[in-house]
Amino acid sequence: MTDELDALKSRTAAALAEAADLRALDGVRVSVLGKTGSLTGLLKELGRAAPEQRRERGAALNRLKDELSGTIEARRIELEGMAIRARLAREKIDVTLPPRPPATGLIHPISRTIEEMAAIFGAMGFSVGEGLDIETDWFNFSALNIPAHHPARADHDTFYLPGTRQDRPLLLRTQTSDVQIISMLEQEPPIRVIAPGRTYRADHDATHSPMFHQCEGIVIDRDITLGHLKGCLIDFLRSFFGISNLPVRFRSSYFPFTEPSMEVDIGWNRRTGDLGGGGDWLEILGSGMVHPRVLANCGLDPREWQGFAFGMGVERVTMLKYGISDLRPFFESDLRWLRHYGFSPLAPTMLHERA
Ligand code: DAH
């Protein structure tokens, strides 16, 4: 008899060891202790045993029942623990892992300068406009009061292209000033636009590249004066170079499309190259009040509308700001140069610093 109970006990133990999950465990429990389970069956048979055997056998069966209930319960706890550990392992997130591989690409100094210009002028209410690299001589010259045979055309070492557009000769634009014309033709005043972009001149040495960048600016409104021009450019230059008391000088000059025209100088120290109050002056941009003839070329009545315009070399201001002495590496894609002078894409821009 006890052999039979021992056999049931070891069968149950083997089945429990084999039960790999809670469902299998429940199957074992039902097969032993359920309504039609093997131990339940033995307990039911007890009634048929002789009275003198009944007590002893009953006690043995009940002990076994307690024992098996205990081992089933122990296995349940074990399996539940295993299930939780498996789920934790499955759903684990390593919060120390970087969200993405560290960025290796860097922002080119030219792009960085253009972003900063857009941020500073953007805060003053300018939007960013665009021109075309391939332009007609009308947008690049004639509409800007530089007619054919005007000596200023000869200064620009222009790349002319075969073909025409609207019967006008095609060229690679020599200046971003074409965007003055585009803005006035496309928009109703008041206009506040800056236009960074590529420009081209047939010139190549340490300080000239056949392709380079300029940034143009134009403001058209009623009652615009030279005071607005000066305030806008002084604010921009001090903000861009990060020198709040940067000396700025306006020197009368000549451009065909502005009258009066001024070149703008900033203070620096010629000996050390430091920007600021070093006693020397460095020319940094061209500017002036938009010429009445240019307004009229764009269909605006000069008695009603005035404005100012300015233009600067993007490479030039970048070289001055970051102490870069040679123009050529800007366009050579040398990784060592880019790693040295490039900017992290996540580095804060001027606007963040100013906020
Ligand atoms: N376009 C001129 C250049 O390439 C720069 C310039 C001067 C732009 C005066 C202007 C301006 O808008 O008013 O040298």
CSV table of C-alpha atoms and ligand atoms in Angstrom, one decimal:
chain,number,residue,atom,x,y,z
A,1,MET,CA,0.0,0.0,0.0
A,2,THR,CA,2.6,2.5,1.0
A,3,ASP,CA,4.5,1.5,-2.2
A,4,GLU,CA,1.5,2.7,-4.1
A,5,LEU,CA,1.6,6.1,-2.3
A,6,ASP,CA,5.3,6.4,-2.7
A,7,ALA,CA,4.9,5.7,-6.4
A,8,LEU,CA,2.2,8.4,-6.6
A,9,LYS,CA,4.5,10.8,-4.7
A,10,SER,CA,7.5,10.2,-7.0
A,11,ARG,CA,5.3,10.4,-10.2
A,12,THR,CA,3.9,13.7,-9.0
A,13,ALA,CA,7.4,15.0,-8.2
A,14,ALA,CA,8.6,14.0,-11.7
A,15,ALA,CA,5.6,15.6,-13.4
A,16,LEU,CA,6.2,18.8,-11.3
A,17,ALA,CA,9.8,19.0,-12.3
A,18,GLU,CA,8.7,18.6,-15.9
A,19,ALA,CA,6.0,21.3,-15.7
A,20,ALA,CA,7.7,24.3,-17.3
A,21,ASP,CA,5.0,26.9,-16.8
A,22,LEU,CA,2.0,27.6,-14.7
A,23,ARG,CA,-0.5,26.0,-17.1
A,24,ALA,CA,1.4,22.7,-17.0
A,25,LEU,CA,1.6,23.0,-13.2
A,26,ASP,CA,-2.2,23.3,-13.0
A,27,GLY,CA,-2.5,20.2,-15.1
A,28,VAL,CA,-0.5,18.3,-12.6
A,29,ARG,CA,-2.5,19.6,-9.7
A,30,VAL,CA,-5.8,18.7,-11.3
A,31,SER,CA,-4.5,15.2,-12.2
A,32,VAL,CA,-3.6,14.5,-8.5
A,33,LEU,CA,-5.9,16.6,-6.4
A,34,GLY,CA,-8.7,17.6,-8.8
A,35,LYS,CA,-12.2,16.0,-8.7
A,36,THR,CA,-11.1,13.0,-10.7
A,37,GLY,CA,-7.4,13.2,-9.6
A,38,SER,CA,-5.5,10.1,-8.5
A,39,LEU,CA,-5.2,11.1,-4.9
A,40,THR,CA,-8.9,12.2,-4.7
A,41,GLY,CA,-9.8,8.8,-6.2
A,42,LEU,CA,-7.9,7.0,-3.4
A,43,LEU,CA,-9.6,9.1,-0.8
A,44,LYS,CA,-13.0,8.2,-2.3
A,45,GLU,CA,-12.1,4.5,-2.2
A,46,LEU,CA,-11.4,4.8,1.6
A,47,GLY,CA,-15.1,4.3,2.4
A,48,ARG,CA,-14.8,0.8,1.0
A,49,ALA,CA,-11.9,-0.2,3.1
A,50,ALA,CA,-12.3,-2.3,6.2
A,51,PRO,CA,-12.9,-0.1,9.3
A,52,GLU,CA,-9.7,-1.1,11.1
A,53,GLN,CA,-7.6,0.0,8.0
A,54,ARG,CA,-9.5,3.1,7.4
A,55,ARG,CA,-7.9,5.3,10.1
A,56,GLU,CA,-4.4,4.4,9.3
A,57,ARG,CA,-4.9,4.6,5.5
A,58,GLY,CA,-6.9,7.9,5.9
A,59,ALA,CA,-4.1,9.5,7.9
A,60,ALA,CA,-1.5,8.4,5.4
A,61,LEU,CA,-3.6,9.7,2.5
A,62,ASN,CA,-4.2,13.0,4.2
A,63,ARG,CA,-0.5,13.4,5.0
A,64,LEU,CA,0.3,12.7,1.4
A,65,LYS,CA,-2.4,15.2,0.3
A,66,ASP,CA,-0.8,17.9,2.5
A,67,GLU,CA,2.7,17.0,1.3
A,68,LEU,CA,1.7,17.1,-2.4
A,69,SER,CA,-0.3,20.4,-1.9
A,70,GLY,CA,2.9,21.8,-0.4
A,71,THR,CA,5.2,20.7,-3.2
A,72,ILE,CA,2.8,21.9,-5.9
A,73,GLU,CA,2.6,25.3,-4.1
A,74,ALA,CA,6.4,25.5,-3.8
A,75,ARG,CA,6.7,24.7,-7.6
A,76,ARG,CA,4.1,27.4,-8.3
A,77,ILE,CA,6.1,30.0,-6.5
A,78,GLU,CA,9.2,28.9,-8.3
A,79,LEU,CA,7.5,29.0,-11.7
A,80,GLU,CA,6.0,32.4,-11.0
A,81,GLY,CA,9.4,33.7,-10.1
A,82,MET,CA,10.9,32.3,-13.3
A,83,ALA,CA,8.0,33.9,-15.3
A,84,ILE,CA,8.6,37.3,-13.7
A,85,ARG,CA,12.4,37.1,-14.3
A,86,ALA,CA,11.9,36.1,-17.9
A,87,ARG,CA,9.5,39.0,-18.5
A,88,LEU,CA,11.8,41.5,-16.8
A,89,ALA,CA,14.7,40.2,-19.0
A,90,ARG,CA,12.5,40.5,-22.1
A,91,GLU,CA,11.2,44.0,-21.3
A,92,LYS,CA,14.4,45.4,-19.9
A,93,ILE,CA,15.6,48.8,-21.3
A,94,ASP,CA,19.1,49.9,-20.7
A,95,VAL,CA,18.6,53.5,-19.9
A,96,THR,CA,22.4,54.1,-20.0
A,97,LEU,CA,22.6,53.2,-23.7
A,98,PRO,CA,23.0,56.3,-25.9
A,99,PRO,CA,19.8,57.0,-27.9
A,100,ARG,CA,21.8,57.1,-31.2
A,101,PRO,CA,25.4,56.7,-32.2
A,102,PRO,CA,27.3,59.9,-31.4
A,103,ALA,CA,27.1,62.4,-34.3
A,104,THR,CA,30.2,62.5,-36.3
A,105,GLY,CA,29.1,65.1,-38.9
A,106,LEU,CA,29.8,68.7,-38.3
A,107,ILE,CA,28.3,71.9,-39.6
A,108,HIS,CA,30.5,73.8,-42.0
A,109,PRO,CA,31.5,77.2,-40.8
A,110,ILE,CA,29.7,78.9,-43.8
A,111,SER,CA,26.5,77.1,-42.9
A,112,ARG,CA,26.9,78.1,-39.3
A,113,THR,CA,27.4,81.8,-40.2
A,114,ILE,CA,24.4,81.7,-42.5
A,115,GLU,CA,22.3,80.1,-39.6
A,116,GLU,CA,23.5,82.9,-37.3
A,117,MET,CA,22.7,85.7,-39.7
A,118,ALA,CA,19.2,84.2,-40.2
A,119,ALA,CA,18.8,84.1,-36.4
A,120,ILE,CA,20.0,87.6,-35.7
A,121,PHE,CA,18.1,89.3,-38.7
A,122,GLY,CA,15.1,86.9,-38.0
A,123,ALA,CA,14.9,88.4,-34.5
A,124,MET,CA,14.7,91.9,-36.2
A,125,GLY,CA,11.7,90.7,-38.3
A,126,PHE,CA,13.6,89.8,-41.5
A,127,SER,CA,12.6,86.7,-43.5
A,128,VAL,CA,15.1,84.7,-45.6
A,129,GLY,CA,14.7,85.1,-49.4
A,130,GLU,CA,16.4,83.3,-52.3
A,131,GLY,CA,17.7,84.1,-55.8
A,132,LEU,CA,18.9,81.9,-58.6
A,133,ASP,CA,22.6,81.1,-59.2
A,134,ILE,CA,21.9,81.4,-63.0
A,135,GLU,CA,20.4,84.8,-63.5
A,136,THR,CA,19.9,87.2,-66.4
A,137,ASP,CA,22.0,90.4,-66.7
A,138,TRP,CA,18.9,92.4,-66.0
A,139,PHE,CA,18.5,91.1,-62.5
A,140,ASN,CA,22.2,91.0,-61.8
A,141,PHE,CA,23.1,94.4,-63.4
A,142,SER,CA,20.6,96.5,-65.4
A,143,ALA,CA,17.7,96.6,-62.8
A,144,LEU,CA,20.4,97.5,-60.2
A,145,ASN,CA,21.2,100.7,-62.2
A,146,ILE,CA,24.3,99.1,-63.9
A,147,PRO,CA,23.4,99.4,-67.6
A,148,ALA,CA,25.4,97.7,-70.4
A,149,HIS,CA,28.9,99.4,-70.7
A,150,HIS,CA,28.7,100.8,-67.2
A,151,PRO,CA,32.2,100.5,-65.8
A,152,ALA,CA,30.9,98.6,-62.7
A,153,ARG,CA,30.1,95.6,-65.0
A,154,ALA,CA,33.8,95.3,-65.8
A,155,ASP,CA,34.7,95.1,-62.1
A,156,HIS,CA,32.8,91.9,-61.6
A,157,ASP,CA,34.7,89.3,-63.8
A,158,THR,CA,31.4,87.8,-64.8
A,159,PHE,CA,30.9,84.2,-66.0
A,160,TYR,CA,28.5,84.6,-68.9
A,161,LEU,CA,26.6,81.5,-70.1
A,162,PRO,CA,25.4,80.6,-73.5
A,163,GLY,CA,21.7,81.2,-74.1
A,164,THR,CA,19.2,83.7,-72.9
A,165,ARG,CA,16.1,83.9,-70.7
A,166,GLN,CA,13.4,86.4,-71.7
A,167,ASP,CA,15.8,87.7,-74.4
A,168,ARG,CA,18.4,88.6,-71.7
A,169,PRO,CA,21.9,87.2,-71.6
A,170,LEU,CA,22.4,84.5,-68.9
A,171,LEU,CA,25.2,84.6,-66.3
A,172,LEU,CA,26.3,83.2,-63.0
A,173,ARG,CA,25.2,85.9,-60.6
A,174,THR,CA,28.1,88.0,-59.3
A,175,GLN,CA,26.3,89.3,-56.3
A,176,THR,CA,23.3,88.5,-54.1
A,177,SER,CA,21.9,92.1,-54.9
A,178,ASP,CA,19.7,90.5,-57.5
A,179,VAL,CA,17.5,89.5,-54.6
A,180,GLN,CA,16.7,93.2,-54.0
A,181,ILE,CA,15.0,93.2,-57.4
A,182,ILE,CA,13.4,89.8,-56.9
A,183,SER,CA,12.0,90.9,-53.5
A,184,MET,CA,10.6,94.2,-54.7
A,185,LEU,CA,9.0,92.5,-57.8
A,186,GLU,CA,7.5,89.6,-55.8
A,187,GLN,CA,6.4,91.3,-52.6
A,188,GLU,CA,4.3,94.3,-51.6
A,189,PRO,CA,6.1,96.7,-49.3
A,190,PRO,CA,6.9,96.8,-46.4
A,191,ILE,CA,9.7,94.4,-47.2
A,192,ARG,CA,12.4,93.0,-44.9
A,193,VAL,CA,14.4,90.3,-46.5
A,194,ILE,CA,17.9,88.8,-46.2
A,195,ALA,CA,19.3,86.6,-48.9
A,196,PRO,CA,22.3,84.5,-48.2
A,197,GLY,CA,23.5,82.6,-51.2
A,198,ARG,CA,26.2,81.6,-53.7
A,199,THR,CA,27.9,84.1,-56.0
A,200,TYR,CA,30.5,83.7,-58.8
A,201,ARG,CA,33.4,85.7,-60.2
A,202,ALA,CA,36.2,84.6,-62.5
A,203,ASP,CA,38.9,85.2,-59.8
A,204,HIS,CA,41.0,82.6,-58.0
A,205,ASP,CA,43.8,83.1,-55.4
A,206,ALA,CA,44.3,83.0,-51.6
A,207,THR,CA,41.7,85.6,-51.0
A,208,HIS,CA,39.3,85.0,-54.0
A,209,SER,CA,37.4,81.9,-54.9
A,210,PRO,CA,35.4,81.7,-58.2
A,211,MET,CA,32.4,80.6,-56.1
A,212,PHE,CA,31.8,82.3,-52.8
A,213,HIS,CA,28.9,83.5,-50.6
A,214,GLN,CA,27.3,86.8,-49.9
A,215,CYS,CA,24.4,87.8,-47.8
A,216,GLU,CA,22.2,90.6,-49.0
A,217,GLY,CA,19.6,92.5,-47.0
A,218,ILE,CA,16.9,94.9,-48.1
A,219,VAL,CA,14.3,96.9,-46.2
A,220,ILE,CA,11.5,98.9,-48.0
A,221,ASP,CA,8.9,100.9,-46.2
A,222,ARG,CA,7.6,104.5,-45.8
A,223,ASP,CA,9.9,107.0,-44.1
A,224,ILE,CA,13.0,104.8,-43.9
A,225,THR,CA,16.1,106.8,-43.2
A,226,LEU,CA,19.8,106.4,-42.9
A,227,GLY,CA,19.3,106.2,-39.1
A,228,HIS,CA,17.4,102.9,-39.6
A,229,LEU,CA,20.3,101.5,-41.8
A,230,LYS,CA,22.9,102.5,-39.2
A,231,GLY,CA,20.9,101.1,-36.2
A,232,CYS,CA,20.2,97.8,-38.0
A,233,LEU,CA,23.8,97.2,-39.1
A,234,ILE,CA,25.4,98.3,-35.8
A,235,ASP,CA,23.1,95.9,-33.9
A,236,PHE,CA,23.8,93.1,-36.4
A,237,LEU,CA,27.6,93.5,-36.3
A,238,ARG,CA,27.8,93.7,-32.5
A,239,SER,CA,25.5,90.7,-32.1
A,240,PHE,CA,27.3,88.6,-34.8
A,241,PHE,CA,30.8,89.2,-33.4
A,242,GLY,CA,29.6,89.0,-29.8
A,243,ILE,CA,31.3,92.3,-28.9
A,244,SER,CA,28.7,94.7,-27.4
A,245,ASN,CA,30.8,97.8,-27.8
A,246,LEU,CA,32.4,96.9,-31.2
A,247,PRO,CA,33.3,100.2,-32.9
A,248,VAL,CA,31.4,100.6,-36.2
A,249,ARG,CA,32.2,103.3,-38.8
A,250,PHE,CA,30.2,104.4,-41.8
A,251,ARG,CA,32.3,105.7,-44.7
A,252,SER,CA,30.8,107.3,-47.8
A,253,SER,CA,31.4,105.3,-50.9
A,254,TYR,CA,29.8,104.5,-54.3
A,255,PHE,CA,27.5,101.7,-55.5
A,256,PRO,CA,25.4,102.2,-58.5
A,257,PHE,CA,22.2,100.8,-56.8
A,258,THR,CA,22.3,102.9,-53.6
A,259,GLU,CA,22.5,106.7,-53.0
A,260,PRO,CA,24.0,107.6,-50.7
A,261,SER,CA,26.3,104.6,-50.4
A,262,MET,CA,28.4,103.7,-47.5
A,263,GLU,CA,31.0,101.1,-46.7
A,264,VAL,CA,30.9,99.9,-43.1
A,265,ASP,CA,34.1,99.3,-41.1
A,266,ILE,CA,34.6,97.7,-37.7
A,267,GLY,CA,37.3,98.4,-35.2
A,268,TRP,CA,40.2,96.0,-34.9
A,269,ASN,CA,43.9,95.7,-34.0
A,270,ARG,CA,45.8,95.3,-37.2
A,271,ARG,CA,48.9,93.9,-35.4
A,272,THR,CA,47.1,91.2,-33.3
A,273,GLY,CA,44.1,90.6,-35.5
A,274,ASP,CA,41.8,91.1,-32.5
A,275,LEU,CA,38.4,92.7,-33.2
A,276,GLY,CA,37.3,95.5,-31.1
A,277,GLY,CA,38.8,98.8,-30.1
A,278,GLY,CA,42.3,98.4,-31.5
A,279,GLY,CA,42.4,101.7,-33.3
A,280,ASP,CA,42.4,100.3,-36.8
A,281,TRP,CA,39.5,99.9,-39.2
A,282,LEU,CA,38.5,96.9,-41.3
A,283,GLU,CA,36.0,97.1,-44.1
A,284,ILE,CA,33.2,94.6,-43.6
A,285,LEU,CA,30.2,95.4,-45.8
A,286,GLY,CA,28.6,97.7,-48.4
A,287,SER,CA,25.3,99.5,-47.8
A,288,GLY,CA,23.2,102.5,-48.8
A,289,MET,CA,19.8,103.9,-49.4
A,290,VAL,CA,18.1,102.1,-52.3
A,291,HIS,CA,18.6,104.3,-55.4
A,292,PRO,CA,15.3,105.9,-56.6
A,293,ARG,CA,15.9,104.5,-60.1
A,294,VAL,CA,16.1,100.9,-58.7
A,295,LEU,CA,12.8,101.4,-56.9
A,296,ALA,CA,11.3,102.7,-60.1
A,297,ASN,CA,12.7,99.7,-62.0
A,298,CYS,CA,10.7,97.5,-59.7
A,299,GLY,CA,7.5,99.5,-60.1
A,300,LEU,CA,7.7,101.4,-56.7
A,301,ASP,CA,7.2,105.1,-56.5
A,302,PRO,CA,10.3,106.6,-54.8
A,303,ARG,CA,8.2,109.5,-53.4
A,304,GLU,CA,6.2,106.9,-51.5
A,305,TRP,CA,8.7,104.2,-50.7
A,306,GLN,CA,12.3,104.3,-49.4
A,307,GLY,CA,14.6,101.7,-48.1
A,308,PHE,CA,18.1,100.6,-47.5
A,309,ALA,CA,20.2,97.6,-48.6
A,310,PHE,CA,23.4,96.0,-47.6
A,311,GLY,CA,25.6,93.2,-48.7
A,312,MET,CA,28.5,91.3,-47.2
A,313,GLY,CA,30.8,88.4,-47.9
A,314,VAL,CA,30.0,85.3,-45.8
A,315,GLU,CA,33.5,83.8,-46.0
A,316,ARG,CA,35.0,87.2,-45.0
A,317,VAL,CA,33.0,87.6,-41.8
A,318,THR,CA,33.4,83.9,-40.9
A,319,MET,CA,37.2,84.2,-41.3
A,320,LEU,CA,37.3,87.3,-39.1
A,321,LYS,CA,35.1,85.8,-36.4
A,322,TYR,CA,36.9,82.5,-36.1
A,323,GLY,CA,40.5,83.6,-37.0
A,324,ILE,CA,40.6,81.6,-40.3
A,325,SER,CA,43.4,83.0,-42.4
A,326,ASP,CA,43.0,81.2,-45.8
A,327,LEU,CA,39.9,81.2,-47.9
A,328,ARG,CA,40.7,78.1,-50.0
A,329,PRO,CA,40.2,75.3,-47.4
A,330,PHE,CA,36.5,76.4,-47.1
A,331,PHE,CA,35.9,74.5,-50.4
A,332,GLU,CA,38.5,71.7,-50.2
A,333,SER,CA,36.5,69.3,-48.1
A,334,ASP,CA,39.6,68.4,-46.1
A,335,LEU,CA,38.3,66.4,-43.1
A,336,ARG,CA,41.0,67.6,-40.8
A,337,TRP,CA,40.1,71.2,-41.5
A,338,LEU,CA,36.4,70.5,-41.1
A,339,ARG,CA,36.9,68.7,-37.8
A,340,HIS,CA,38.9,71.6,-36.5
A,341,TYR,CA,36.6,74.4,-37.7
A,342,GLY,CA,33.2,72.6,-37.9
A,343,PHE,CA,30.4,73.0,-35.4
A,344,SER,CA,28.5,70.3,-33.6
A,345,PRO,CA,25.0,70.1,-34.9
A,346,LEU,CA,23.7,70.2,-31.4
A,347,ALA,CA,25.7,73.3,-30.3
A,348,PRO,CA,23.5,76.2,-29.3
A,349,THR,CA,23.2,78.9,-31.9
A,350,MET,CA,23.6,82.7,-31.2
A,351,LEU,CA,19.9,82.9,-30.6
A,352,HIS,CA,20.0,80.4,-27.8
A,353,GLU,CA,22.9,82.2,-26.2
A,354,ARG,CA,21.1,85.5,-26.4
A,355,ALA,CA,17.8,84.1,-25.1
B,1,DAH,N1,26.7,93.8,-54.1
B,1,DAH,C1,27.9,94.5,-53.5
B,1,DAH,C2,29.1,93.7,-53.8
B,1,DAH,O1,29.1,92.7,-54.3
B,1,DAH,C3,27.7,94.7,-52.1
B,1,DAH,C4,26.6,95.7,-51.7
B,1,DAH,C5,26.9,97.0,-51.5
B,1,DAH,C6,25.3,95.2,-51.5
B,1,DAH,C7,26.0,97.9,-51.2
B,1,DAH,C8,24.4,96.2,-51.2
B,1,DAH,C9,24.7,97.5,-51.0
B,1,DAH,O2,23.1,95.9,-51.0
B,1,DAH,O3,23.7,98.4,-50.7
B,1,DAH,O4,30.2,94.3,-53.6
